CSV table of C-alpha atoms in Angstrom, one decimal:
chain,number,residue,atom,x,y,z
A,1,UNK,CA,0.0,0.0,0.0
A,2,UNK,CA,1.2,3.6,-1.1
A,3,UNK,CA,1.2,5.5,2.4
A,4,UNK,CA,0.9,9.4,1.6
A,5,UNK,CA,2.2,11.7,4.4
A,6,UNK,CA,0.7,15.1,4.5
A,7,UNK,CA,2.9,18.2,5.8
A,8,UNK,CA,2.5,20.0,8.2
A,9,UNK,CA,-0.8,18.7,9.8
A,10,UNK,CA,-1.9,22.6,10.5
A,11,UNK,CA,-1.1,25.8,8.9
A,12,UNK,CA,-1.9,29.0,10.8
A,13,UNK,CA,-2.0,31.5,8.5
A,14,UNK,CA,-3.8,35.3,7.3
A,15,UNK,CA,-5.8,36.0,3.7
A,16,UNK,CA,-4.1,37.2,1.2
A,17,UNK,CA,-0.8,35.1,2.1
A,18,UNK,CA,0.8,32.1,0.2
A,19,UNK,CA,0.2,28.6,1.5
A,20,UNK,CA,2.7,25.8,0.6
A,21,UNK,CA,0.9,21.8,1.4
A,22,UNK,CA,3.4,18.7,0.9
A,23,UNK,CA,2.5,15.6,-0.1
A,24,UNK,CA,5.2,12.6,-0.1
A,25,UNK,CA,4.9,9.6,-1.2
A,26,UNK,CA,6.2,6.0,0.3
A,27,UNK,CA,7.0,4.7,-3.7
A,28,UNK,CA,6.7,6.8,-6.5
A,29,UNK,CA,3.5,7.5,-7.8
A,30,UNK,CA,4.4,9.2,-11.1
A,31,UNK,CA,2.0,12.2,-11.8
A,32,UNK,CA,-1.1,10.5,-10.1
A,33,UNK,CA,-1.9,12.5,-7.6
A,34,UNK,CA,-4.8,14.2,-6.8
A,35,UNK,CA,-5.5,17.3,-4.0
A,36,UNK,CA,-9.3,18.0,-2.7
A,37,UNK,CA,-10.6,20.7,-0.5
A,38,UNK,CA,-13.1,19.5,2.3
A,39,UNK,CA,-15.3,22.2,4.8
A,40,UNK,CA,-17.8,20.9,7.5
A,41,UNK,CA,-19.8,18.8,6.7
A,42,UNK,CA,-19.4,19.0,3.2
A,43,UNK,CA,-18.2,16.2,0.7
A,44,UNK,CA,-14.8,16.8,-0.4
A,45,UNK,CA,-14.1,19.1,-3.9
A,46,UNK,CA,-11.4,18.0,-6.4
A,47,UNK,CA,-8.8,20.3,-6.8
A,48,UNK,CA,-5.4,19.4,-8.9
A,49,UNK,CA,-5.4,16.0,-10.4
A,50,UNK,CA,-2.6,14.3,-12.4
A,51,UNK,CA,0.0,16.8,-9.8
A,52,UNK,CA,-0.6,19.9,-11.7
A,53,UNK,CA,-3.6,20.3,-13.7
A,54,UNK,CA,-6.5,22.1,-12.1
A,55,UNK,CA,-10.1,20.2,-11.9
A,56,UNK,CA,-12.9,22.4,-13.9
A,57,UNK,CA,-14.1,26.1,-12.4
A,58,UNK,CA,-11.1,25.9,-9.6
A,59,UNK,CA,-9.2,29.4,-9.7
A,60,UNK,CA,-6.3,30.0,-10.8
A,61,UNK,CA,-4.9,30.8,-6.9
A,62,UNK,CA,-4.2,26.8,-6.7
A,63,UNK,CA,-1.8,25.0,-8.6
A,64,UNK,CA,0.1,21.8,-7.9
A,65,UNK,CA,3.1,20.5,-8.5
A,66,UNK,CA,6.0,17.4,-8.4
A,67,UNK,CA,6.4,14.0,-9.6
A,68,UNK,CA,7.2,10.4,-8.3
A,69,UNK,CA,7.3,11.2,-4.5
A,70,UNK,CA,6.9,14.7,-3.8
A,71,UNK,CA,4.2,17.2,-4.4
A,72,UNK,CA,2.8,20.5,-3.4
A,73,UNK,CA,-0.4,22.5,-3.4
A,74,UNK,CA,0.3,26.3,-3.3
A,75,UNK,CA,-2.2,28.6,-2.9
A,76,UNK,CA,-0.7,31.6,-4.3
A,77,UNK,CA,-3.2,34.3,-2.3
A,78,UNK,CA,-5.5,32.8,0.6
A,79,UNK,CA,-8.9,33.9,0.4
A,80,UNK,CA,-11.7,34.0,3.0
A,81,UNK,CA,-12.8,30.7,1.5
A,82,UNK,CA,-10.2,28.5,1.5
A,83,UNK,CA,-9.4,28.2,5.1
A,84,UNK,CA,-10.3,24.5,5.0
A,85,UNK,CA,-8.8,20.5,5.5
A,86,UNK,CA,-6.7,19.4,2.1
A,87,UNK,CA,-6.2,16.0,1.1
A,88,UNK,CA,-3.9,14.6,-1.3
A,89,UNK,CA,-5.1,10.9,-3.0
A,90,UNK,CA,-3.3,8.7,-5.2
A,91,UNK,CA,-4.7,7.0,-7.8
A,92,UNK,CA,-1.0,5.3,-9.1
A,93,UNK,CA,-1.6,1.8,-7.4
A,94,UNK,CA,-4.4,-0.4,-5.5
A,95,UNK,CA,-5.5,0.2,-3.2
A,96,UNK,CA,-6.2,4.1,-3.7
A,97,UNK,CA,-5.3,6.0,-0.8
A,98,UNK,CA,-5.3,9.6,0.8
A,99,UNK,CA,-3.2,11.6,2.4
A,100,UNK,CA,-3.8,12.6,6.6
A,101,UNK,CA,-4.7,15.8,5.6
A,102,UNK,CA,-3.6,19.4,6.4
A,103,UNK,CA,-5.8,21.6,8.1
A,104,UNK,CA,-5.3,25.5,7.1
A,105,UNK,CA,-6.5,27.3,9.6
A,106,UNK,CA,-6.8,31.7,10.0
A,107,UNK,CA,-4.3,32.7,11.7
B,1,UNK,CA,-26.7,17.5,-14.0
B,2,UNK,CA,-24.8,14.4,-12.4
B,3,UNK,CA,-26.3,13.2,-8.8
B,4,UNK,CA,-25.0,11.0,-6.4
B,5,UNK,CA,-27.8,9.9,-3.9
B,6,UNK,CA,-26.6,7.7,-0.4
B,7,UNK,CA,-29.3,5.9,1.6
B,8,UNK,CA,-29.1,2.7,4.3
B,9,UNK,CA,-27.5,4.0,6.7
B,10,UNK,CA,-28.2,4.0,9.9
B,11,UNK,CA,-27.5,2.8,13.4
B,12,UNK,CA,-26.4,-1.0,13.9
B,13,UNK,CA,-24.9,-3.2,16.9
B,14,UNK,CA,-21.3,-4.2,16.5
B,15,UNK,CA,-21.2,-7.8,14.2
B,16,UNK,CA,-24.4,-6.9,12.1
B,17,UNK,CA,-25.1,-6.0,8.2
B,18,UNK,CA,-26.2,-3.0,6.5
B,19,UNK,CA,-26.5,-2.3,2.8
B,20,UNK,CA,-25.9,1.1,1.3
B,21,UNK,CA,-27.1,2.4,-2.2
B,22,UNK,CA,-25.8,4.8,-4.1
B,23,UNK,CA,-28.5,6.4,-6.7
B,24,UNK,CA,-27.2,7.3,-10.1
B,25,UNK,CA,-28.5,9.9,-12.7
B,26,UNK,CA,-27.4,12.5,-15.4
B,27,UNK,CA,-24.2,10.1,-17.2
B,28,UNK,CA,-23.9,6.7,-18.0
B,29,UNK,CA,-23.4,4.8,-15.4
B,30,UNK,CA,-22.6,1.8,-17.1
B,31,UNK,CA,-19.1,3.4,-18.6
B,32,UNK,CA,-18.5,4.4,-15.5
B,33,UNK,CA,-16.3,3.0,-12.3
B,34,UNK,CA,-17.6,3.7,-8.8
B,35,UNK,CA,-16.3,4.1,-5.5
B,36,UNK,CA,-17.3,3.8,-1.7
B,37,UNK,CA,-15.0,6.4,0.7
B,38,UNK,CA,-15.4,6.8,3.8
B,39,UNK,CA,-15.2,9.0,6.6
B,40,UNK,CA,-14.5,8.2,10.1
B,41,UNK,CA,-16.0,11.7,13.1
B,42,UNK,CA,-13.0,14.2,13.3
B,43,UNK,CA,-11.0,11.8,10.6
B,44,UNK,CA,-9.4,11.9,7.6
B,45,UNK,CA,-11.0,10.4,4.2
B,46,UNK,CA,-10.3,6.5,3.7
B,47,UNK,CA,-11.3,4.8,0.5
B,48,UNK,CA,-13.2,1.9,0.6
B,49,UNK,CA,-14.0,0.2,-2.5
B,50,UNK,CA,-14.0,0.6,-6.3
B,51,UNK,CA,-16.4,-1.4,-9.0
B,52,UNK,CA,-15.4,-1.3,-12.7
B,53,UNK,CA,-18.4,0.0,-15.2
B,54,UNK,CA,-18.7,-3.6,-16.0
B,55,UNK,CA,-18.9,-4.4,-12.6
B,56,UNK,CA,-16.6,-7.3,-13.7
B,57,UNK,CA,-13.5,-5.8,-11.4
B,58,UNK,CA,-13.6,-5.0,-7.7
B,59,UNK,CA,-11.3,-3.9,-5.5
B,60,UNK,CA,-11.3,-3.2,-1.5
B,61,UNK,CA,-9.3,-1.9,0.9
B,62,UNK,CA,-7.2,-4.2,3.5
B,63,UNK,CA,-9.2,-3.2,6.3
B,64,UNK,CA,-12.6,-4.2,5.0
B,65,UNK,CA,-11.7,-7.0,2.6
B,66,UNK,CA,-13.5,-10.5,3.5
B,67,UNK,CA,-16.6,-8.2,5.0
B,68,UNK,CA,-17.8,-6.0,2.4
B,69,UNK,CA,-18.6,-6.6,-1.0
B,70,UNK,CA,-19.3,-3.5,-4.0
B,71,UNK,CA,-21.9,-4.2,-6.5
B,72,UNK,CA,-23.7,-2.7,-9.1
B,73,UNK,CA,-27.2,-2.7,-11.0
B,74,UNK,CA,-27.4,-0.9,-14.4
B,75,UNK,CA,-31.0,-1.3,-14.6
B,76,UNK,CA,-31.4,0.4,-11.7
B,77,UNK,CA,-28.7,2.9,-11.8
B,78,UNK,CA,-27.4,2.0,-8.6
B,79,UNK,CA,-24.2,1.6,-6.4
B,80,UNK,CA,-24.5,-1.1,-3.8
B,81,UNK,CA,-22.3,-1.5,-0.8
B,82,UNK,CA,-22.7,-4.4,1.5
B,83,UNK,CA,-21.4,-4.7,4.8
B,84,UNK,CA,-21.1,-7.8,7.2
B,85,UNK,CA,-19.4,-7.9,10.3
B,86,UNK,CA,-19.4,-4.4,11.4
B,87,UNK,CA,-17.3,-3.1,13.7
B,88,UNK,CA,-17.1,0.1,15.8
B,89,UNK,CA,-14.1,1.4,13.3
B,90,UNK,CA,-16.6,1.3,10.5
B,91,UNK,CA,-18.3,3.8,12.1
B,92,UNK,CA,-18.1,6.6,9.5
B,93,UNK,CA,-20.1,8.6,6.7
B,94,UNK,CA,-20.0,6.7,3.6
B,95,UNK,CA,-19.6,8.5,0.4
B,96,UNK,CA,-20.5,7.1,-3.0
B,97,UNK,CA,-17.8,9.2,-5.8
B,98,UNK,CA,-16.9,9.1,-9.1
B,99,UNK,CA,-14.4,10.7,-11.8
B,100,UNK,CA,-15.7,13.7,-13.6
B,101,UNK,CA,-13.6,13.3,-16.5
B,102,UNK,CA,-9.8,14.3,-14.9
B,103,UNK,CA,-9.1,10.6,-14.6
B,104,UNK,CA,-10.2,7.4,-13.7
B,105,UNK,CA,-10.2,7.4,-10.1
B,106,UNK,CA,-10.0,11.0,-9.6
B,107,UNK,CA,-13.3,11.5,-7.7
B,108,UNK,CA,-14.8,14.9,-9.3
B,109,UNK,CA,-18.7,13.9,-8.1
B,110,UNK,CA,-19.7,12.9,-4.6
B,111,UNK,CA,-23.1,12.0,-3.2
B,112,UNK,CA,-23.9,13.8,0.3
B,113,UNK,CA,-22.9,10.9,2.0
B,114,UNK,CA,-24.8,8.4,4.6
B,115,UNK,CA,-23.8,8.2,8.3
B,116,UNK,CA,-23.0,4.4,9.2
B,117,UNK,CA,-22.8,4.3,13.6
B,118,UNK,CA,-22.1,0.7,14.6
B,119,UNK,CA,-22.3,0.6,18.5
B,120,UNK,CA,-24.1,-1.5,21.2
């Protein structure tokens, strides 16, 4: 089983700043990664898939990156709205599998 | 429009059975694979199981494998997810998902989710 480690597990920090999420990988998982948003009590939304491209109506704010082992969501300019858990999921090997999840918080 | 509608849940002592469903409209849900994830209070998102569009290939996750089994009926548009042997860490909110065209396996659509409680 791929394990995905999220990094860090909270981030503090005030709109309009730039937020940097990590995602690594326990084997490589190519470019088959995925990132969703998730609010309370709300199913999750799909972000980035295949590392960098963004999912349809998603702003241009997010944008992933990295291959094989090591990814990252940046948000370039934190809005209001996006204080919210992230998740990163692979879709590389069987069984599918998602990140712990970082919680981005105001700070 | 694409929905994704959950029902079955429910409360249920540790050891018993429940069956979700997973209503299907606005694609073809034939072509398409479907997946269970779930949701644990205060937890992280863990999936659960995947179905082919055939529904000739299934695939489960270690800690569920040997007690649940995914199914699907194209007449009826519908996701099925049955559960034997329940046990308190199956407590969770069950999500039905599905790709939205990004990738197989990318989950672009989710239902609203069903709320599973297994306790005494």
């Amino acid at each position: 089983e791929i394990v995905l480690t999220q990094s860090p597990a909270t981030l503090s920090l005030s709109p309009g700043e730039r937020a940097t999420l990590s995602c690594r990988a326990s084997q490589s998982v190519s470019s088959y990664l995925a990132w969703y948003q998730q609010k309370p009590g709300l199913a999750p939304r799909l972000l980035i898939y295949d590392a960098s491209n963004r999912a349809t109506g998603i702003p241009a704010r997010f944008s992933g990156s990295g291959s094989g082992t090591d990814f990252t969501l940046t948000i370039s300019s934190l809005e209001p709205e996006d204080f919210a858990v992230y998740y990163c999921q692979q879709r590389s090997n069987w069984p599918l599998t998602f990140g712990g999840g970082t919680k981005m918080e105001i700070k | 429009e694409v929905q994704l509608l959950e029902s079955g849940g429910g409360l249920v002592q540790p050891g018993g059975s429940l069956r979700l469903s997973c209503a299907a409209s606005g694609f073809t849900f034939s072509s398409n694979d479907m997946s269970w994830v779930r949701q644990a209070p205060g937890k992280g998102l863990e999936w659960v199981s995947a179905i082919s569009g055939s529904g000739g290939s299934t695939y489960y996750a270690d800690s569920v494998k040997g007690r649940f089994t995914i199914s699907r009926d194209k007449s009826k548009s519908t996701l099925y997810l049955q559960m034997n042997s329940l046990r308190a860490e199956d407590t969770a909110v069950y999500y039905c998902a599905k790709d939205d065209g990004s990738g197989w396996h990318y989950f672009g659509y989710w239902g609203q989710g069903t709320l599973v409680t297994v306790s005494s």
